[in-house]
Amino acid sequence: GAVVSQHPSRVICKSGTSVKIECRSLDFQATTMFWYRQFPKQSLMLMATSNEGSKATYEQGVEKDKFLINHASLTLSTLTVTSAHPEDSSFYICSARVGGITPPNNEQFFGPGTRLTVL
Amino acid sequence: QKEVEQNSGPLSVPEGAIASLNCTYSDRVSQSFFWYRQYSGKSPELIMSIYSNGDKEDGRFTAQLNKASQYVSLLIRDSQPSDSATYLCAVNMPYGQNFVFGPGTRLSVLP
């Protein structure tokens, strides 16, 4: 399958700082990337859909000014958690879609995730 | 009614048995269906995609789709302890770009 990387894999920061997470599609171009958050023992929660060259679409309840998403190229999307607080501590996972929204080839491939701990 | 439903489990099966994981979805016109495996503390990994009614086999895994019943399942033959994980069913709803994930079924394969 297609390979998606994320960096960093783990970050610990102080409350009030900003953290940037990178998501890269390594062997394909991804017009659409997705950002999820997952709390322990809970389901994946979609935060936003990111399309290359346009503004991200945020899910209801996700603060777009707090979670800044930039999809500057077909292989890179970034998520910046601004003014992080302890309640933002979570597992952040990106995914990228190989093709369009219609089948086949509309699978999503996930990055390895970034574990954020805010002290 | 939730869009994608799965039994949360845990589903326990002995090593070597067949594990059967089920998923139902609400939108009759959904076209794409996926099974992901997620180990504890890791991100989801795509196992199977299925688009047409019937069975699709890949190694020890078989996905089964029945659009009339709005039902998709995953069978794991010769289950191994390494198959112990949470299995997520995902459905691509026709009106949106993204998948809708079920809550996942936790599978435990006992040695």
Tab-separated table of C-alpha atoms in Angstrom:
chain	number	residue	atom	x	y	z
A	1	GLY	CA	0.000	0.000	0.000
A	2	ALA	CA	0.887	3.663	-0.151
A	3	VAL	CA	3.189	5.045	2.531
A	4	VAL	CA	2.356	8.018	4.727
A	5	SER	CA	4.795	9.419	7.246
A	6	GLN	CA	4.275	11.720	10.210
A	7	HIS	CA	6.721	13.771	12.192
A	8	PRO	CA	7.300	13.942	15.072
A	9	SER	CA	6.090	10.621	16.441
A	10	ARG	CA	5.961	11.941	19.970
A	11	VAL	CA	6.072	15.428	21.447
A	12	ILE	CA	5.889	16.775	24.967
A	13	CYS	CA	5.373	20.487	25.393
A	14	LYS	CA	4.421	23.045	27.991
A	15	SER	CA	0.965	24.541	28.170
A	16	GLY	CA	0.626	27.597	25.947
A	17	THR	CA	3.138	26.570	23.307
A	18	SER	CA	2.368	25.679	19.696
A	19	VAL	CA	3.163	22.338	18.121
A	20	LYS	CA	3.446	21.563	14.412
A	21	ILE	CA	2.866	18.067	13.052
A	22	GLU	CA	3.850	17.135	9.499
A	23	CYS	CA	2.147	14.531	7.335
A	24	ARG	CA	3.772	13.398	4.103
A	25	SER	CA	2.724	11.005	1.381
A	26	LEU	CA	6.019	9.357	0.395
A	27	ASP	CA	5.275	7.470	-2.804
A	28	PHE	CA	2.158	9.110	-4.181
A	29	GLN	CA	0.512	12.489	-4.571
A	30	ALA	CA	-2.421	13.104	-2.275
A	31	THR	CA	-4.906	15.745	-3.258
A	32	THR	CA	-6.799	15.104	-0.039
A	33	MET	CA	-5.461	14.451	3.436
A	34	PHE	CA	-7.375	14.007	6.649
A	35	TRP	CA	-6.558	14.743	10.280
A	36	TYR	CA	-7.932	12.630	13.101
A	37	ARG	CA	-7.645	12.663	16.847
A	38	GLN	CA	-8.005	9.638	19.072
A	39	PHE	CA	-8.283	9.606	22.847
A	40	PRO	CA	-7.407	6.411	24.766
A	41	LYS	CA	-9.858	3.571	24.200
A	42	GLN	CA	-12.020	5.754	21.951
A	43	SER	CA	-12.802	5.804	18.249
A	44	LEU	CA	-11.108	7.895	15.631
A	45	MET	CA	-12.529	11.381	15.460
A	46	LEU	CA	-12.185	13.277	12.194
A	47	MET	CA	-10.985	16.812	12.784
A	48	ALA	CA	-10.643	18.191	9.275
A	49	THR	CA	-10.304	17.436	5.593
A	50	SER	CA	-7.418	19.101	3.830
A	51	ASN	CA	-7.265	19.699	0.089
A	52	GLU	CA	-4.111	20.844	-1.623
A	53	GLY	CA	-4.139	24.547	-2.323
A	54	SER	CA	-7.387	25.332	-0.551
A	55	LYS	CA	-8.655	25.918	2.957
A	56	ALA	CA	-9.320	22.935	5.143
A	57	THR	CA	-12.851	21.865	5.991
A	58	TYR	CA	-13.284	21.434	9.716
A	59	GLU	CA	-15.728	19.138	11.448
A	60	GLN	CA	-18.319	20.594	13.750
A	61	GLY	CA	-16.878	21.441	17.124
A	62	VAL	CA	-13.253	21.659	15.969
A	63	GLU	CA	-11.794	25.145	16.409
A	64	LYS	CA	-10.122	26.163	13.174
A	65	ASP	CA	-8.157	28.941	14.873
A	66	LYS	CA	-6.701	26.479	17.328
A	67	PHE	CA	-5.947	23.676	14.896
A	68	LEU	CA	-4.327	25.294	11.874
A	69	ILE	CA	-4.033	23.119	8.794
A	70	ASN	CA	-1.907	23.885	5.764
A	71	HIS	CA	-1.823	21.658	2.677
A	72	ALA	CA	0.794	23.456	0.634
A	73	SER	CA	1.750	20.661	-1.734
A	74	LEU	CA	0.468	17.340	-3.024
A	75	THR	CA	2.692	15.482	-0.589
A	76	LEU	CA	2.630	17.578	2.575
A	77	SER	CA	-0.016	18.700	5.042
A	78	THR	CA	0.699	20.242	8.433
A	79	LEU	CA	-1.378	20.533	11.578
A	80	THR	CA	-0.404	23.191	14.099
A	81	VAL	CA	-1.925	23.005	17.556
A	82	THR	CA	-1.769	26.577	18.797
A	83	SER	CA	-1.608	27.511	22.470
A	84	ALA	CA	-1.792	23.878	23.483
A	85	HIS	CA	-3.428	22.910	26.763
A	86	PRO	CA	-3.435	19.620	28.678
A	87	GLU	CA	-6.861	18.738	27.244
A	88	ASP	CA	-5.274	18.757	23.776
A	89	SER	CA	-3.131	15.799	24.774
A	90	SER	CA	-4.099	13.034	22.379
A	91	PHE	CA	-2.988	10.794	19.522
A	92	TYR	CA	-3.114	12.762	16.253
A	93	ILE	CA	-3.218	10.743	13.052
A	94	CYS	CA	-3.224	11.878	9.460
A	95	SER	CA	-4.355	9.915	6.440
A	96	ALA	CA	-4.070	10.456	2.719
A	97	ARG	CA	-6.243	9.333	-0.128
A	98	VAL	CA	-4.602	7.916	-3.210
A	99	GLY	CA	-7.340	8.654	-5.719
A	100	GLY	CA	-10.629	10.488	-5.823
A	101	ILE	CA	-13.814	9.909	-3.898
A	102	THR	CA	-15.277	7.326	-6.267
A	103	PRO	CA	-14.167	3.709	-6.260
A	104	PRO	CA	-11.906	2.008	-6.855
A	105	ASN	CA	-8.638	3.425	-5.573
A	106	ASN	CA	-10.276	5.680	-3.016
A	107	GLU	CA	-8.594	4.025	-0.048
A	108	GLN	CA	-7.153	6.087	2.772
A	109	PHE	CA	-3.743	5.246	4.164
A	110	PHE	CA	-2.795	6.357	7.632
A	111	GLY	CA	0.402	7.813	8.976
A	112	PRO	CA	1.906	6.298	12.136
A	113	GLY	CA	0.462	9.030	14.349
A	114	THR	CA	1.844	11.666	16.706
A	115	ARG	CA	1.362	11.367	20.428
A	116	LEU	CA	1.059	14.815	21.961
A	117	THR	CA	1.418	15.380	25.680
A	118	VAL	CA	0.840	18.889	27.004
A	119	LEU	CA	2.104	19.490	30.528
B	1	GLN	CA	-29.408	5.301	14.033
B	2	LYS	CA	-25.631	5.496	13.827
B	3	GLU	CA	-24.198	5.498	10.332
B	4	VAL	CA	-21.788	2.595	10.825
B	5	GLU	CA	-22.281	0.092	13.618
B	6	GLN	CA	-20.048	-2.643	14.962
B	7	ASN	CA	-20.181	-4.849	18.003
B	8	SER	CA	-17.540	-3.409	20.327
B	9	GLY	CA	-16.585	-6.806	21.687
B	10	PRO	CA	-14.304	-8.058	22.937
B	11	LEU	CA	-14.619	-11.017	20.629
B	12	SER	CA	-12.519	-13.893	21.880
B	13	VAL	CA	-11.601	-16.831	19.675
B	14	PRO	CA	-9.097	-19.653	20.177
B	15	GLU	CA	-5.979	-19.787	18.048
B	16	GLY	CA	-6.656	-21.484	14.725
B	17	ALA	CA	-10.382	-20.688	14.698
B	18	ILE	CA	-12.276	-18.427	12.320
B	19	ALA	CA	-12.978	-14.924	13.623
B	20	SER	CA	-16.067	-13.256	12.193
B	21	LEU	CA	-16.401	-9.489	12.450
B	22	ASN	CA	-19.571	-7.715	11.399
B	23	CYS	CA	-20.520	-4.217	10.356
B	24	THR	CA	-23.803	-2.611	9.323
B	25	TYR	CA	-24.275	0.760	7.691
B	26	SER	CA	-27.236	3.035	7.303
B	27	ASP	CA	-26.909	4.637	3.857
B	28	ARG	CA	-28.146	2.304	1.178
B	29	VAL	CA	-26.249	4.048	-1.631
B	30	SER	CA	-22.793	3.691	-0.071
B	31	GLN	CA	-20.299	2.356	-2.586
B	32	SER	CA	-16.996	1.689	-0.839
B	33	PHE	CA	-16.239	-0.409	2.219
B	34	PHE	CA	-12.989	-0.926	4.071
B	35	TRP	CA	-11.583	-2.900	6.950
B	36	TYR	CA	-8.729	-1.523	9.013
B	37	ARG	CA	-6.760	-3.153	11.812
B	38	GLN	CA	-5.504	-1.052	14.702
B	39	TYR	CA	-3.093	-2.378	17.280
B	40	SER	CA	-3.101	-0.697	20.671
B	41	GLY	CA	-1.174	2.557	20.535
B	42	LYS	CA	-0.736	2.405	16.755
B	43	SER	CA	-2.521	3.928	13.792
B	44	PRO	CA	-4.995	2.005	11.595
B	45	GLU	CA	-3.693	-0.226	8.824
B	46	LEU	CA	-5.778	-1.032	5.748
B	47	ILE	CA	-6.549	-4.743	5.411
B	48	MET	CA	-9.224	-4.948	2.726
B	49	SER	CA	-11.370	-2.837	0.473
B	50	ILE	CA	-14.529	-4.148	-1.172
B	51	TYR	CA	-16.841	-2.479	-3.626
B	52	SER	CA	-19.065	-5.211	-5.115
B	53	ASN	CA	-21.498	-7.673	-3.590
B	54	GLY	CA	-20.004	-11.036	-2.711
B	55	ASP	CA	-16.728	-12.217	-1.274
B	56	LYS	CA	-13.210	-10.923	-1.696
B	57	GLU	CA	-10.336	-13.008	-0.405
B	58	ASP	CA	-6.782	-11.969	0.451
B	59	GLY	CA	-4.713	-14.591	2.243
B	60	ARG	CA	-6.391	-15.461	5.529
B	61	PHE	CA	-8.840	-12.580	5.203
B	62	THR	CA	-12.200	-12.618	3.427
B	63	ALA	CA	-14.444	-9.594	3.164
B	64	GLN	CA	-18.104	-10.165	2.434
B	65	LEU	CA	-20.476	-7.469	1.195
B	66	ASN	CA	-24.248	-7.615	0.993
B	67	LYS	CA	-25.591	-4.245	-0.142
B	68	ALA	CA	-29.228	-5.340	0.027
B	69	SER	CA	-28.816	-6.077	3.729
B	70	GLN	CA	-26.383	-3.160	4.245
B	71	TYR	CA	-23.924	-5.515	5.821
B	72	VAL	CA	-20.208	-6.068	5.453
B	73	SER	CA	-18.148	-8.635	7.312
B	74	LEU	CA	-14.558	-9.722	7.709
B	75	LEU	CA	-13.572	-13.326	8.251
B	76	ILE	CA	-10.122	-14.193	9.555
B	77	ARG	CA	-9.196	-17.829	9.018
B	78	ASP	CA	-6.636	-19.655	11.148
B	79	SER	CA	-6.628	-16.820	13.682
B	80	GLN	CA	-3.308	-16.083	15.331
B	81	PRO	CA	-2.532	-14.258	18.588
B	82	SER	CA	-0.935	-11.570	16.400
B	83	ASP	CA	-4.396	-10.872	14.958
B	84	SER	CA	-5.477	-9.538	18.357
B	85	ALA	CA	-6.352	-5.914	17.664
B	86	THR	CA	-9.286	-3.584	17.098
B	87	TYR	CA	-10.878	-3.909	13.673
B	88	LEU	CA	-12.470	-0.802	12.202
B	89	CYS	CA	-15.116	-0.872	9.505
B	90	ALA	CA	-15.190	2.217	7.280
B	91	VAL	CA	-17.811	3.211	4.735
B	92	ASN	CA	-17.435	5.900	2.106
B	93	MET	CA	-20.729	7.758	2.145
B	94	PRO	CA	-21.660	9.065	-1.294
B	95	TYR	CA	-22.314	12.627	-0.162
B	96	GLY	CA	-18.993	13.300	1.471
B	97	GLN	CA	-15.288	13.076	0.884
B	98	ASN	CA	-14.435	11.134	3.933
B	99	PHE	CA	-15.063	7.758	5.399
B	100	VAL	CA	-17.379	7.129	8.298
B	101	PHE	CA	-15.716	4.780	10.745
B	102	GLY	CA	-17.476	2.365	13.015
B	103	PRO	CA	-16.484	2.233	16.680
B	104	GLY	CA	-14.399	-0.881	16.107
B	105	THR	CA	-14.513	-4.456	17.374
B	106	ARG	CA	-11.794	-5.614	19.710
B	107	LEU	CA	-10.613	-9.114	18.801
B	108	SER	CA	-8.664	-11.306	21.184
B	109	VAL	CA	-7.127	-14.530	19.849
B	110	LEU	CA	-6.291	-16.835	22.715
B	111	PRO	CA	-3.211	-19.095	22.424
